[in-house]
Amino acid sequence: MGFSIVQRDTTKRSVFFIYLVIFSFLSVANTTENPLTAYDLKVEYLENPSAIDVEHPRFSWKVRGEGRNRVQSAYQIVVATTREKLAAGDWDVWDTGKAVTNQTNQIEYNGALLESKAEYHWKVRVWDEGDIRSEWSVPAKWSMGVLHFSDWEGLFIGLDVGQFEGNKYDSLYLPPARYLRKSFSVDKKVKRATAYTTALGVYEFRLNGAKVGDYYLLPGWTDYNKRVYYQSFDVTDMITTGENVVGAVVADGWYSGYIGYALLVRLDKVRGFYGENPSFMGQIVIEYEDGSEEVIASNKSWKASQGGIREADILMGETYDATQQNEGWDAPGFEDSLWMSPKVYTYPNGRLQAYPGELIEERERLTPLSVKEPKPGTYVFDLGKNIAGIAELKVRGQKGTKVKIKYGEILNSDGTVLTENLRMARATDTYILSGQGEELWQPKFTYHGFQYVQVTGYPGEPDADAITGIALSSIATDASTFKSSNGMNNQLYSNILTTQSANFFEVPTDCPQRDERLGWTGDAQTYCRSASYNADVSAFFTKFLVDLDDAQRWYGAYPNFAPFPYSRPDQYAPAWMDAGVIIPWNMYKVYGDTRIVERMYPGMKKFMDFQADASTDYLRPGGGNNWGDWLAVDEQTSHDFIGSSYYGYDAKLMAEMAEAIGENEDAVSYMNLFNNIKKAFAKKYILENGYTTEDTQTSYALALYFGLYPHDLAQKGADRLAEKVINNGNKFSTGFLGTKHVMLALAQYGYADLCFKLFQQTEYPSWGYSVVNGSTSIWERWNSYTKNPDENSSLNAAMNSFSHYAFGSVAEWMFIHGLGIDTNDEGFRNIIIKPAISKEMGSMVGSYESINGLIESGWEMKGNRLTLNVTVPANTRAEVYIPTSKIASIKEGKTKLNKHEGLKILEVIEDEAVVEIGSGKYSFSCTWKQ
Ligand code: BGC
């Protein structure tokens, strides 16, 4: 039996002791008769993951408990090899015993050596502040992946379908998908059957006529020369006695299909960046009741052919000819004697690893709001919002009828879909009918960004249910809620969620519709904190940071996008490359994740060296590609200013991260570097009156937010920023980089009211402008579209995405300042509730499902009475900022604050009272200046 005692750090223990003392002081509603409950168990951020190949996986859970001031004082994790053993108390893998700590996440497994492909079952129980023990949690499980290369028996197999010989710029090469099958027989009782599958390309895995798993575009996008992820599926229940058939369909995908703007700008290569021919590899490991094992692995003995899918490309779309489909090809009883032997491809150089992120899944089904016929035989379905995904077609008609499906985000004035902004992405699916009854079809290996679906060639007049929109995404945007007294802002929030969902698609893409869909790093760094409020992005960014690390240039810069399949001179850019430092820091802040910091640390150091090398007297020039404050309006901030300010910010974040992982010397030297950059920066860019030499909104915002202002000039800089915004009619002049930082800097320096004015602005340029012009998503440009037809002709049609999350980075301000939900430490154990209450807005209410559970904040003003409702999850504490120094006017519930025994007033400063609370629900009210 593997047994080990959890090591406890004594400094942490004393801090924890103080924590408990504080809580016993606060504790009035301690409900020992209501023990805590541990729930939401995860391993490596995933629920019951099916393949983990991390040697020491990390556990997490949340705790809940009635009443206030509830704290976990200890936990016990137990792990067993079977569910039965776990239930029977035979914890043959790991038993932490009673570990005295309030930690509930980032807990490293430290038991017996975990075995390749094995399944483990675990549960946890916790003790509360009164040392009362909870029930065991609902059991959870995880499986280890294929840990040893020698365990792989499958070969990469495909089918030679010829090759393209035309001019790569003049015509598309869209080869058919390859179909692979293998019949095998099972005549013993199966105990467990697990499939491990992957592809160079994209694949769908099938067993006995059904798709295995609910995911799309597997195995995901990586730099396949460095790593190829595999998936694992429990297929025990799908195996039958007698003949079984395993099948795989494989197509080009990111591996060998068209990627990004390569065709548009005529790069040397336009497709096939990692290889020319897709192939599948997999094996089903069948464990029989009698203890024997059998492996059905992809190899020469499989059969290969073509089938219904005639074309399949992520950017270009899919063509399915149902007259060519091999009915029943993936089920027993199919005659495959005409099928060929597969072609065997060599193993990739990249290592085979378990997928660490979240796979693309169906997230929503949309039925059309309307169907119109702008031209005879051309039908346009409006799905009501701009998503990424596919459309499902329902049709009945004659064999050979060809239905064409085009996708678009907006309509031309004649009512047909506008496709100019898709540039070289053909984004067209075609379905050729078999003629057999009702046919239901959805493409497998493509996706589109769209609100409108335009169908031609449909036999007869389609009903509204001829098309169903299927929104696909890697993430569920269900971690936040937001509602304010301004309906426009509520629509803006909904647009932010829609656009995040559409673009958190394997990698954080810039947009889902045109010939780009790349993991642009500038967009990702500016939005990553916003993203973390709307969804649990821990696993998603764990995966993307590997992509980013893999894509780091040999000389130290992080690239413009990751994965980075191109080889071009313009490989990096200020504020884009900085994603390599900014995203890990945010993951550390939001999830308390130091492992991700350790993983990225050597690369981040190399990046800092690259910057030091490029700098003169601590100032990093623009360098690389120069997009500046991309899509700024009227004002341009110099690239050198942007370069140096981000360099300073990186140094500051590096100092913090170095300290977090115990690299203390580095922490000191990065702090020194930050101070030196700050001095040099101030000398070059900040004038004695507090103005920057650039005098642009973005220049103030970056310098203030990154902490580069000399202390005595910072307020003057903020005043000037505010003045510039006001002189501009309470509007921005900023682009991707400046916008959110204007909000954050103004909020920090006492300009809450102005933030609310910007937030609620509806004139161009503003968020409201897109909402009043009918947007259902966040646009790439402040003025991507207007309802006024006279102004539309001047818009940039080709470079105009209607699904670009970058400007949605206002979500960071909405949650940190609008609702006031932030973390005081890392990982939301010590929470700050500090809403920037303003007479400019009547109310705001919202929530955030943090790694420790649900945090709620809602404020409302009625006359001069302010109510602030707060919920803080068990095992956390919060500092609540109430905007008045008149303690006597503050009540919590019905009790005056100064008579309240369960709360602690920490500080009363100028116009603010800071109150410390433990978990629970609170309702504060006070008289507030109007
Ligand atoms: C993308 C952006 C990206 C930019 C770089 C664009 O084409 O859509 O979102 O950051 O290029 O300036």
PDB file of C-alpha atoms and ligand atoms in Angstrom, residues 510 514 516 520 523 576 627 630 736 780 799 804, ligand 1:
ATOM      1  CA  ASP A 510      -8.049  36.089 -33.488  1.00  0.00           C
ATOM      2  CA  ARG A 514     -11.559  34.530 -42.506  1.00  0.00           C
ATOM      3  CA  GLU A 516      -6.573  33.565 -40.333  1.00  0.00           C
ATOM      4  CA  TRP A 520      -2.366  35.630 -32.260  1.00  0.00           C
ATOM      5  CA  ASP A 523      -4.887  39.366 -28.725  1.00  0.00           C
ATOM      6  CA  TRP A 576       2.516  40.282 -29.044  1.00  0.00           C
ATOM      7  CA  TRP A 627       1.532  47.041 -35.419  1.00  0.00           C
ATOM      8  CA  TRP A 630      -3.302  47.950 -33.469  1.00  0.00           C
ATOM      9  CA  PHE A 736      -6.049  46.588 -28.945  1.00  0.00           C
ATOM     10  CA  GLU A 780     -12.411  43.630 -34.839  1.00  0.00           C
ATOM     11  CA  MET A 799      -9.990  43.221 -42.976  1.00  0.00           C
ATOM     12  CA  HIS A 804     -12.635  39.315 -32.596  1.00  0.00           C
TER      13      HIS A 804
HETATM   14  C1  BGC B   1      -5.302  39.715 -36.625  1.00  0.00           C
HETATM   15  C2  BGC B   1      -5.150  40.380 -35.307  1.00  0.00           C
HETATM   16  C3  BGC B   1      -3.692  40.353 -34.972  1.00  0.00           C
HETATM   17  C4  BGC B   1      -3.054  41.238 -35.995  1.00  0.00           C
HETATM   18  C5  BGC B   1      -1.673  41.671 -35.806  1.00  0.00           C
HETATM   19  C6  BGC B   1      -4.579  40.536 -37.629  1.00  0.00           C
HETATM   20  O1  BGC B   1      -4.712  40.104 -38.902  1.00  0.00           O
HETATM   21  O2  BGC B   1      -6.613  39.494 -36.970  1.00  0.00           O
HETATM   22  O3  BGC B   1      -6.061  40.118 -34.379  1.00  0.00           O
HETATM   23  O4  BGC B   1      -3.341  40.620 -33.693  1.00  0.00           O
HETATM   24  O5  BGC B   1      -3.251  40.742 -37.289  1.00  0.00           O
HETATM   25  O6  BGC B   1      -1.716  42.988 -36.008  1.00  0.00           O
END
